[in-house]
Amino acid sequence: MRELAKVVSVPINATSRFALQPTLKQAKANVRALPLKEKTGSLEKSLVIKQKPRTSKVNPLFQVGPDASFQRATQFGSRRPVRYAHLLEFGTAPHYQPKRGVVHPGTRPTPWLTPAYFATRDEVVKRFSKKIGPEMEKRAAKLKARAK
């Protein structure tokens, strides 16, 4: 299996990133359309296609989401979208804020990634299936040329 992983990981990774491009594009468009009080563009700029950590080389998992290393100074202070993207997507429950001494009423969910997934899931599968065959053939040709 380790030998197989060395052969297929490159084409699978390239094909997965290619296939998820429509979801990334739609997610960025959805973020631009969010009705936010403070629009800095940080969340949109932080969105990337990334491989989930600790997945196997034979069966890698890729996801669209904010880059954990992205940080940006704005007129509202420093922004790290990875810290608040899920709060926009799913909302928050009412909670006590001890520093302010008040109960925050919570926020309604404003989904931006889930609609992007549902709008593009069929296209992602089609793009992956069209690209994986030629990518595997290209990789096989490289290995064959090396073996000579």
Tab-separated table of N, CA and C in Angstrom:
chain	number	residue	atom	x	y	z
A	1	MET	N	0.819	-1.192	0.000
A	1	MET	CA	0.000	0.000	0.000
A	1	MET	C	0.865	1.258	0.000
A	2	ARG	N	2.014	1.197	0.690
A	2	ARG	CA	2.885	2.379	0.724
A	2	ARG	C	3.413	2.703	-0.667
A	3	GLU	N	3.727	1.676	-1.435
A	3	GLU	CA	4.210	1.898	-2.801
A	3	GLU	C	3.099	2.484	-3.674
A	4	LEU	N	1.898	1.985	-3.495
A	4	LEU	CA	0.757	2.500	-4.241
A	4	LEU	C	0.515	3.971	-3.899
A	5	ALA	N	0.647	4.308	-2.634
A	5	ALA	CA	0.441	5.698	-2.203
A	5	ALA	C	1.415	6.636	-2.893
A	6	LYS	N	2.653	6.191	-3.087
A	6	LYS	CA	3.650	7.030	-3.764
A	6	LYS	C	3.254	7.296	-5.214
A	7	VAL	N	2.598	6.349	-5.827
A	7	VAL	CA	2.222	6.469	-7.231
A	7	VAL	C	0.953	7.310	-7.418
A	8	VAL	N	-0.051	7.114	-6.582
A	8	VAL	CA	-1.345	7.758	-6.816
A	8	VAL	C	-1.548	9.077	-6.073
A	9	SER	N	-0.732	9.377	-5.088
A	9	SER	CA	-0.992	10.576	-4.284
A	9	SER	C	-0.888	11.870	-5.093
A	10	VAL	N	0.066	11.962	-6.007
A	10	VAL	CA	0.223	13.189	-6.797
A	10	VAL	C	-1.005	13.444	-7.677
A	11	PRO	N	-1.456	12.460	-8.486
A	11	PRO	CA	-2.643	12.727	-9.303
A	11	PRO	C	-3.921	12.932	-8.495
A	12	ILE	N	-4.069	12.230	-7.391
A	12	ILE	CA	-5.274	12.403	-6.575
A	12	ILE	C	-5.299	13.800	-5.970
A	13	ASN	N	-4.160	14.256	-5.458
A	13	ASN	CA	-4.102	15.589	-4.864
A	13	ASN	C	-4.390	16.672	-5.904
A	14	ALA	N	-3.766	16.575	-7.064
A	14	ALA	CA	-3.978	17.574	-8.115
A	14	ALA	C	-5.429	17.577	-8.589
A	15	THR	N	-6.004	16.400	-8.754
A	15	THR	CA	-7.388	16.286	-9.221
A	15	THR	C	-8.371	16.806	-8.169
A	16	SER	N	-8.112	16.520	-6.914
A	16	SER	CA	-9.002	16.984	-5.844
A	16	SER	C	-9.020	18.507	-5.777
A	17	ARG	N	-7.850	19.111	-5.869
A	17	ARG	CA	-7.773	20.578	-5.840
A	17	ARG	C	-8.487	21.179	-7.054
A	18	PHE	N	-8.308	20.562	-8.214
A	18	PHE	CA	-8.976	21.021	-9.436
A	18	PHE	C	-10.496	20.911	-9.288
A	19	ALA	N	-10.959	19.789	-8.749
A	19	ALA	CA	-12.400	19.539	-8.644
A	19	ALA	C	-13.082	20.501	-7.675
A	20	LEU	N	-12.387	20.935	-6.637
A	20	LEU	CA	-12.997	21.805	-5.625
A	20	LEU	C	-12.985	23.291	-5.981
A	21	GLN	N	-12.402	23.655	-7.100
A	21	GLN	CA	-12.353	25.065	-7.495
A	21	GLN	C	-13.742	25.721	-7.565
A	22	PRO	N	-14.756	25.075	-8.138
A	22	PRO	CA	-16.083	25.714	-8.164
A	22	PRO	C	-16.656	25.982	-6.773
A	23	THR	N	-16.410	25.082	-5.830
A	23	THR	CA	-16.899	25.280	-4.463
A	23	THR	C	-16.201	26.464	-3.821
A	24	LEU	N	-14.904	26.570	-4.022
A	24	LEU	CA	-14.146	27.707	-3.488
A	24	LEU	C	-14.663	29.017	-4.071
A	25	LYS	N	-14.875	29.035	-5.375
A	25	LYS	CA	-15.371	30.247	-6.044
A	25	LYS	C	-16.759	30.638	-5.515
A	26	GLN	N	-17.639	29.658	-5.361
A	26	GLN	CA	-18.989	29.927	-4.864
A	26	GLN	C	-18.960	30.378	-3.407
A	27	ALA	N	-18.102	29.770	-2.593
A	27	ALA	CA	-17.991	30.163	-1.182
A	27	ALA	C	-17.532	31.615	-1.069
A	28	LYS	N	-16.557	32.014	-1.901
A	28	LYS	CA	-16.084	33.403	-1.875
A	28	LYS	C	-17.199	34.366	-2.289
A	29	ALA	N	-17.984	33.978	-3.289
A	29	ALA	CA	-19.107	34.819	-3.717
A	29	ALA	C	-20.157	34.924	-2.608
A	30	ASN	N	-20.416	33.830	-1.917
A	30	ASN	CA	-21.385	33.842	-0.819
A	30	ASN	C	-20.904	34.738	0.329
A	31	VAL	N	-19.622	34.713	0.620
A	31	VAL	CA	-19.070	35.555	1.690
A	31	VAL	C	-19.215	37.036	1.322
A	32	ARG	N	-18.945	37.363	0.057
A	32	ARG	CA	-19.095	38.758	-0.388
A	32	ARG	C	-20.521	39.252	-0.199
A	33	ALA	N	-21.489	38.360	-0.323
A	33	ALA	CA	-22.896	38.738	-0.242
A	33	ALA	C	-23.452	38.749	1.190
A	34	LEU	N	-22.654	38.367	2.170
A	34	LEU	CA	-23.144	38.342	3.552
A	34	LEU	C	-23.468	39.750	4.046
A	35	PRO	N	-24.571	39.889	4.782
A	35	PRO	CA	-24.939	41.204	5.325
A	35	PRO	C	-24.210	41.469	6.649
A	36	LEU	N	-22.938	41.812	6.572
A	36	LEU	CA	-22.130	42.052	7.772
A	36	LEU	C	-22.025	43.544	8.057
A	37	LYS	N	-21.954	43.891	9.349
A	37	LYS	CA	-21.761	45.298	9.726
A	37	LYS	C	-20.351	45.752	9.362
A	38	GLU	N	-19.369	44.936	9.666
A	38	GLU	CA	-17.971	45.268	9.400
A	38	GLU	C	-17.451	44.386	8.270
A	39	LYS	N	-17.328	44.945	7.081
A	39	LYS	CA	-16.808	44.170	5.946
A	39	LYS	C	-15.344	44.528	5.734
A	40	THR	N	-14.458	43.549	5.942
A	40	THR	CA	-13.023	43.775	5.748
A	40	THR	C	-12.469	42.969	4.580
A	41	GLY	N	-13.214	41.954	4.137
A	41	GLY	CA	-12.741	41.094	3.054
A	41	GLY	C	-11.778	40.018	3.525
A	42	SER	N	-11.532	39.962	4.824
A	42	SER	CA	-10.566	39.000	5.364
A	42	SER	C	-11.022	37.558	5.187
A	43	LEU	N	-12.284	37.286	5.463
A	43	LEU	CA	-12.768	35.908	5.342
A	43	LEU	C	-12.658	35.436	3.897
A	44	GLU	N	-13.071	36.273	2.967
A	44	GLU	CA	-12.996	35.894	1.551
A	44	GLU	C	-11.561	35.616	1.120
A	45	LYS	N	-10.648	36.473	1.515
A	45	LYS	CA	-9.245	36.305	1.118
A	45	LYS	C	-8.580	35.100	1.787
A	46	SER	N	-9.107	34.693	2.936
A	46	SER	CA	-8.498	33.579	3.655
A	46	SER	C	-8.951	32.209	3.145
A	47	LEU	N	-9.981	32.154	2.336
A	47	LEU	CA	-10.515	30.865	1.885
A	47	LEU	C	-9.564	30.169	0.921
A	48	VAL	N	-9.308	28.897	1.195
A	48	VAL	CA	-8.401	28.081	0.385
A	48	VAL	C	-8.937	26.653	0.318
A	49	ILE	N	-8.343	25.883	-0.578
A	49	ILE	CA	-8.572	24.436	-0.623
A	49	ILE	C	-7.389	23.829	0.101
A	50	LYS	N	-7.668	23.052	1.138
A	50	LYS	CA	-6.576	22.494	1.928
A	50	LYS	C	-6.829	21.023	2.211
A	51	GLN	N	-5.730	20.292	2.381
A	51	GLN	CA	-5.843	18.883	2.724
A	51	GLN	C	-6.019	18.781	4.232
A	52	LYS	N	-6.982	17.976	4.640
A	52	LYS	CA	-7.195	17.792	6.071
A	52	LYS	C	-5.961	17.123	6.657
A	53	PRO	N	-5.533	17.590	7.808
A	53	PRO	CA	-4.361	16.963	8.431
A	53	PRO	C	-4.651	15.519	8.829
A	54	ARG	N	-3.615	14.749	8.833
A	54	ARG	CA	-3.671	13.346	9.267
A	54	ARG	C	-4.614	12.484	8.441
A	55	THR	N	-4.617	12.678	7.115
A	55	THR	CA	-5.368	11.766	6.246
A	55	THR	C	-4.360	10.935	5.479
A	56	SER	N	-4.789	9.777	5.025
A	56	SER	CA	-3.858	8.882	4.338
A	56	SER	C	-3.528	9.406	2.951
A	57	LYS	N	-2.380	8.998	2.442
A	57	LYS	CA	-1.973	9.427	1.105
A	57	LYS	C	-2.819	8.755	0.026
A	58	VAL	N	-3.321	7.564	0.304
A	58	VAL	CA	-4.140	6.849	-0.666
A	58	VAL	C	-5.562	7.418	-0.706
A	59	ASN	N	-6.054	7.905	0.421
A	59	ASN	CA	-7.412	8.439	0.502
A	59	ASN	C	-7.390	9.805	1.190
A	60	PRO	N	-6.805	10.814	0.535
A	60	PRO	CA	-6.722	12.125	1.175
A	60	PRO	C	-8.083	12.828	1.186
A	61	LEU	N	-8.292	13.660	2.185
A	61	LEU	CA	-9.513	14.445	2.274
A	61	LEU	C	-9.151	15.914	2.113
A	62	PHE	N	-9.853	16.588	1.233
A	62	PHE	CA	-9.633	18.008	1.002
A	62	PHE	C	-10.874	18.768	1.418
A	63	GLN	N	-10.680	20.015	1.833
A	63	GLN	CA	-11.798	20.838	2.265
A	63	GLN	C	-11.572	22.286	1.868
A	64	VAL	N	-12.672	23.001	1.752
A	64	VAL	CA	-12.632	24.434	1.497
A	64	VAL	C	-12.883	25.116	2.825
A	65	GLY	N	-12.046	26.078	3.168
A	65	GLY	CA	-12.226	26.797	4.417
A	65	GLY	C	-11.152	27.845	4.602
A	66	PRO	N	-11.202	28.574	5.713
A	66	PRO	CA	-10.205	29.613	5.958
A	66	PRO	C	-8.847	29.004	6.300
A	67	ASP	N	-7.802	29.633	5.803
A	67	ASP	CA	-6.436	29.207	6.075
A	67	ASP	C	-6.079	29.611	7.508
A	68	ALA	N	-5.596	28.669	8.289
A	68	ALA	CA	-5.282	28.934	9.696
A	68	ALA	C	-4.149	29.939	9.860
A	69	SER	N	-3.279	30.055	8.883
A	69	SER	CA	-2.148	30.981	9.007
A	69	SER	C	-2.485	32.400	8.540
A	70	PHE	N	-3.679	32.602	7.997
A	70	PHE	CA	-4.055	33.916	7.478
A	70	PHE	C	-4.386	34.866	8.625
A	71	GLN	N	-3.730	36.026	8.610
A	71	GLN	CA	-4.023	37.076	9.578
A	71	GLN	C	-3.875	38.399	8.848
A	72	ARG	N	-4.773	39.325	9.163
A	72	ARG	CA	-4.776	40.592	8.433
A	72	ARG	C	-5.124	41.741	9.371
A	73	ALA	N	-4.374	42.817	9.278
A	73	ALA	CA	-4.679	44.016	10.044
A	73	ALA	C	-5.714	44.827	9.265
A	74	THR	N	-6.787	45.233	9.948
A	74	THR	CA	-7.846	46.020	9.314
A	74	THR	C	-8.121	47.253	10.165
A	75	GLN	N	-9.016	48.098	9.680
A	75	GLN	CA	-9.384	49.286	10.454
A	75	GLN	C	-10.118	48.898	11.744
A	76	PHE	N	-10.588	47.651	11.841
A	76	PHE	CA	-11.293	47.175	13.030
A	76	PHE	C	-10.389	46.341	13.933
A	77	GLY	N	-9.105	46.265	13.614
A	77	GLY	CA	-8.159	45.450	14.379
A	77	GLY	C	-7.703	44.253	13.573
A	78	SER	N	-6.914	43.411	14.188
A	78	SER	CA	-6.385	42.222	13.525
A	78	SER	C	-7.495	41.192	13.333
A	79	ARG	N	-7.530	40.571	12.175
A	79	ARG	CA	-8.548	39.570	11.862
A	79	ARG	C	-7.896	38.231	11.517
A	80	ARG	N	-8.415	37.154	12.135
A	80	ARG	CA	-8.036	35.781	11.809
A	80	ARG	C	-9.324	35.021	11.551
A	81	PRO	N	-9.758	34.969	10.296
A	81	PRO	CA	-11.058	34.365	9.960
A	81	PRO	C	-11.249	32.929	10.430
A	82	VAL	N	-10.174	32.181	10.585
A	82	VAL	CA	-10.327	30.797	11.047
A	82	VAL	C	-10.967	30.758	12.437
A	83	ARG	N	-10.861	31.846	13.179
A	83	ARG	CA	-11.429	31.899	14.526
A	83	ARG	C	-12.922	32.218	14.550
A	84	TYR	N	-13.469	32.792	13.482
A	84	TYR	CA	-14.880	33.177	13.532
A	84	TYR	C	-15.722	32.690	12.355
A	85	ALA	N	-15.139	32.029	11.379
A	85	ALA	CA	-15.894	31.590	10.197
A	85	ALA	C	-17.046	30.661	10.583
A	86	HIS	N	-16.805	29.742	11.509
A	86	HIS	CA	-17.857	28.805	11.926
A	86	HIS	C	-18.983	29.515	12.674
A	87	LEU	N	-18.667	30.618	13.334
A	87	LEU	CA	-19.705	31.357	14.060
A	87	LEU	C	-20.667	32.032	13.089
A	88	LEU	N	-20.142	32.499	11.953
A	88	LEU	CA	-21.017	33.055	10.915
A	88	LEU	C	-21.882	31.962	10.300
A	89	GLU	N	-21.260	30.834	10.000
A	89	GLU	CA	-21.957	29.728	9.328
A	89	GLU	C	-23.099	29.172	10.179
A	90	PHE	N	-22.848	28.954	11.465
A	90	PHE	CA	-23.815	28.256	12.312
A	90	PHE	C	-24.506	29.140	13.356
A	91	GLY	N	-24.058	30.391	13.512
A	91	GLY	CA	-24.648	31.280	14.501
A	91	GLY	C	-24.129	30.972	15.898
A	92	THR	N	-24.635	31.729	16.880
A	92	THR	CA	-24.245	31.507	18.271
A	92	THR	C	-25.486	31.530	19.153
A	93	ALA	N	-25.414	30.825	20.249
A	93	ALA	CA	-26.498	30.818	21.237
A	93	ALA	C	-26.320	32.021	22.164
A	94	PRO	N	-27.360	32.415	22.864
A	94	PRO	CA	-27.185	33.481	23.852
A	94	PRO	C	-26.119	33.073	24.875
A	95	HIS	N	-25.280	34.030	25.252
A	95	HIS	CA	-24.189	33.712	26.168
A	95	HIS	C	-23.786	34.945	26.982
A	96	TYR	N	-23.261	34.695	28.166
A	96	TYR	CA	-22.828	35.763	29.053
A	96	TYR	C	-21.431	36.219	28.668
A	97	GLN	N	-21.215	37.537	28.624
A	97	GLN	CA	-19.904	38.104	28.338
A	97	GLN	C	-19.385	38.778	29.611
A	98	PRO	N	-18.517	38.081	30.354
A	98	PRO	CA	-18.094	38.585	31.655
A	98	PRO	C	-17.344	39.922	31.612
A	99	LYS	N	-16.551	40.167	30.588
A	99	LYS	CA	-15.804	41.431	30.504
A	99	LYS	C	-16.739	42.625	30.335
A	100	ARG	N	-17.838	42.418	29.657
A	100	ARG	CA	-18.811	43.496	29.431
A	100	ARG	C	-19.944	43.467	30.447
A	101	GLY	N	-20.094	42.346	31.142
A	101	GLY	CA	-21.143	42.214	32.147
A	101	GLY	C	-22.546	42.144	31.572
A	102	VAL	N	-22.685	41.601	30.377
A	102	VAL	CA	-23.993	41.514	29.736
A	102	VAL	C	-24.210	40.115	29.159
A	103	VAL	N	-25.471	39.826	28.896
A	103	VAL	CA	-25.807	38.585	28.189
A	103	VAL	C	-26.008	38.956	26.725
A	104	HIS	N	-25.178	38.369	25.873
A	104	HIS	CA	-25.307	38.604	24.429
A	104	HIS	C	-26.462	37.751	23.926
A	105	PRO	N	-27.344	38.298	23.098
A	105	PRO	CA	-28.518	37.521	22.650
A	105	PRO	C	-28.204	36.414	21.653
A	106	GLY	N	-26.978	36.333	21.207
A	106	GLY	CA	-26.624	35.340	20.197
A	106	GLY	C	-26.805	35.915	18.802
A	107	THR	N	-26.397	35.162	17.800
A	107	THR	CA	-26.545	35.617	16.415
A	107	THR	C	-27.192	34.517	15.592
A	108	ARG	N	-27.898	34.941	14.578
A	108	ARG	CA	-28.517	33.975	13.668
A	108	ARG	C	-27.449	33.418	12.728
A	109	PRO	N	-27.624	32.189	12.275
A	109	PRO	CA	-26.676	31.635	11.302
A	109	PRO	C	-26.804	32.361	9.959
A	110	THR	N	-25.670	32.595	9.325
A	110	THR	CA	-25.649	33.134	7.962
A	110	THR	C	-24.774	32.196	7.128
A	111	PRO	N	-25.343	31.070	6.723
A	111	PRO	CA	-24.556	30.061	6.013
A	111	PRO	C	-23.960	30.601	4.714
A	112	TRP	N	-22.715	30.288	4.479
A	112	TRP	CA	-22.035	30.680	3.246
A	112	TRP	C	-21.313	29.481	2.632
A	113	LEU	N	-20.843	28.537	3.453
A	113	LEU	CA	-20.122	27.377	2.929
A	113	LEU	C	-21.068	26.229	2.577
A	114	THR	N	-22.067	25.985	3.405
A	114	THR	CA	-23.020	24.908	3.127
A	114	THR	C	-23.751	25.137	1.803
A	115	PRO	N	-24.256	26.356	1.527
A	115	PRO	CA	-24.886	26.576	0.216
A	115	PRO	C	-23.907	26.420	-0.948
A	116	ALA	N	-22.652	26.779	-0.730
A	116	ALA	CA	-21.641	26.604	-1.783
A	116	ALA	C	-21.442	25.125	-2.086
A	117	TYR	N	-21.420	24.309	-1.049
A	117	TYR	CA	-21.282	22.864	-1.229
A	117	TYR	C	-22.461	22.309	-2.030
A	118	PHE	N	-23.691	22.633	-1.594
A	118	PHE	CA	-24.860	22.077	-2.262
A	118	PHE	C	-25.011	22.585	-3.695
A	119	ALA	N	-24.571	23.800	-3.963
A	119	ALA	CA	-24.680	24.354	-5.316
A	119	ALA	C	-23.678	23.729	-6.276
A	120	THR	N	-22.556	23.211	-5.760
A	120	THR	CA	-21.485	22.743	-6.645
A	120	THR	C	-21.151	21.266	-6.517
A	121	ARG	N	-21.826	20.531	-5.668
A	121	ARG	CA	-21.406	19.145	-5.418
A	121	ARG	C	-21.435	18.267	-6.660
A	122	ASP	N	-22.432	18.428	-7.521
A	122	ASP	CA	-22.474	17.611	-8.737
A	122	ASP	C	-21.344	17.978	-9.690
A	123	GLU	N	-21.066	19.272	-9.797
A	123	GLU	CA	-19.988	19.730	-10.673
A	123	GLU	C	-18.626	19.241	-10.175
A	124	VAL	N	-18.438	19.208	-8.870
A	124	VAL	CA	-17.174	18.732	-8.297
A	124	VAL	C	-16.950	17.273	-8.672
A	125	VAL	N	-17.972	16.458	-8.557
A	125	VAL	CA	-17.854	15.034	-8.895
A	125	VAL	C	-17.530	14.869	-10.381
A	126	LYS	N	-18.200	15.633	-11.242
A	126	LYS	CA	-17.943	15.554	-12.685
A	126	LYS	C	-16.512	15.968	-13.009
A	127	ARG	N	-16.056	17.068	-12.408
A	127	ARG	CA	-14.690	17.549	-12.666
A	127	ARG	C	-13.654	16.524	-12.209
A	128	PHE	N	-13.904	15.904	-11.046
A	128	PHE	CA	-12.969	14.906	-10.537
A	128	PHE	C	-12.913	13.705	-11.477
A	129	SER	N	-14.089	13.222	-11.885
A	129	SER	CA	-14.124	12.020	-12.726
A	129	SER	C	-13.506	12.259	-14.103
A	130	LYS	N	-13.642	13.463	-14.652
A	130	LYS	CA	-13.050	13.764	-15.954
A	130	LYS	C	-11.536	13.899	-15.877
A	131	LYS	N	-11.030	14.384	-14.750
A	131	LYS	CA	-9.606	14.700	-14.639
A	131	LYS	C	-8.760	13.544	-14.109
A	132	ILE	N	-9.326	12.648	-13.290
A	132	ILE	CA	-8.521	11.625	-12.628
A	132	ILE	C	-7.899	10.644	-13.624
A	133	GLY	N	-8.629	10.245	-14.651
A	133	GLY	CA	-8.085	9.303	-15.639
A	133	GLY	C	-6.848	9.842	-16.342
A	134	PRO	N	-6.935	11.020	-16.978
A	134	PRO	CA	-5.756	11.584	-17.628
A	134	PRO	C	-4.590	11.846	-16.662
A	135	GLU	N	-4.887	12.243	-15.431
A	135	GLU	CA	-3.812	12.478	-14.448
A	135	GLU	C	-3.095	11.177	-14.097
A	136	MET	N	-3.842	10.093	-13.945
A	136	MET	CA	-3.238	8.786	-13.648
A	136	MET	C	-2.402	8.295	-14.824
A	137	GLU	N	-2.911	8.515	-16.043
A	137	GLU	CA	-2.147	8.117	-17.226
A	137	GLU	C	-0.849	8.906	-17.340
A	138	LYS	N	-0.917	10.200	-17.045
A	138	LYS	CA	0.278	11.039	-17.084
A	138	LYS	C	1.310	10.550	-16.059
A	139	ARG	N	0.839	10.217	-14.867
A	139	ARG	CA	1.730	9.723	-13.813
A	139	ARG	C	2.334	8.381	-14.213
A	140	ALA	N	1.537	7.501	-14.814
A	140	ALA	CA	2.026	6.190	-15.258
A	140	ALA	C	3.093	6.358	-16.337
A	141	ALA	N	2.891	7.305	-17.253
A	141	ALA	CA	3.880	7.553	-18.310
A	141	ALA	C	5.201	8.046	-17.710
A	142	LYS	N	5.128	8.907	-16.701
A	142	LYS	CA	6.348	9.397	-16.043
A	142	LYS	C	7.099	8.245	-15.373
A	143	LEU	N	6.352	7.385	-14.689
A	143	LEU	CA	6.988	6.251	-14.016
A	143	LEU	C	7.598	5.290	-15.016
A	144	LYS	N	6.932	5.093	-16.138
A	144	LYS	CA	7.445	4.200	-17.176
A	144	LYS	C	8.735	4.771	-17.773
A	145	ALA	N	8.755	6.084	-18.021
A	145	ALA	CA	9.945	6.732	-18.571
A	145	ALA	C	11.105	6.650	-17.595
A	146	ARG	N	10.848	6.755	-16.293
A	146	ARG	CA	11.899	6.645	-15.282
A	146	ARG	C	12.480	5.240	-15.206
A	147	ALA	N	11.623	4.257	-15.431
A	147	ALA	CA	12.037	2.854	-15.323
A	147	ALA	C	12.981	2.439	-16.441
A	148	LYS	N	12.952	3.155	-17.563
A	148	LYS	CA	13.794	2.783	-18.713
A	148	LYS	C	15.218	3.142	-18.496
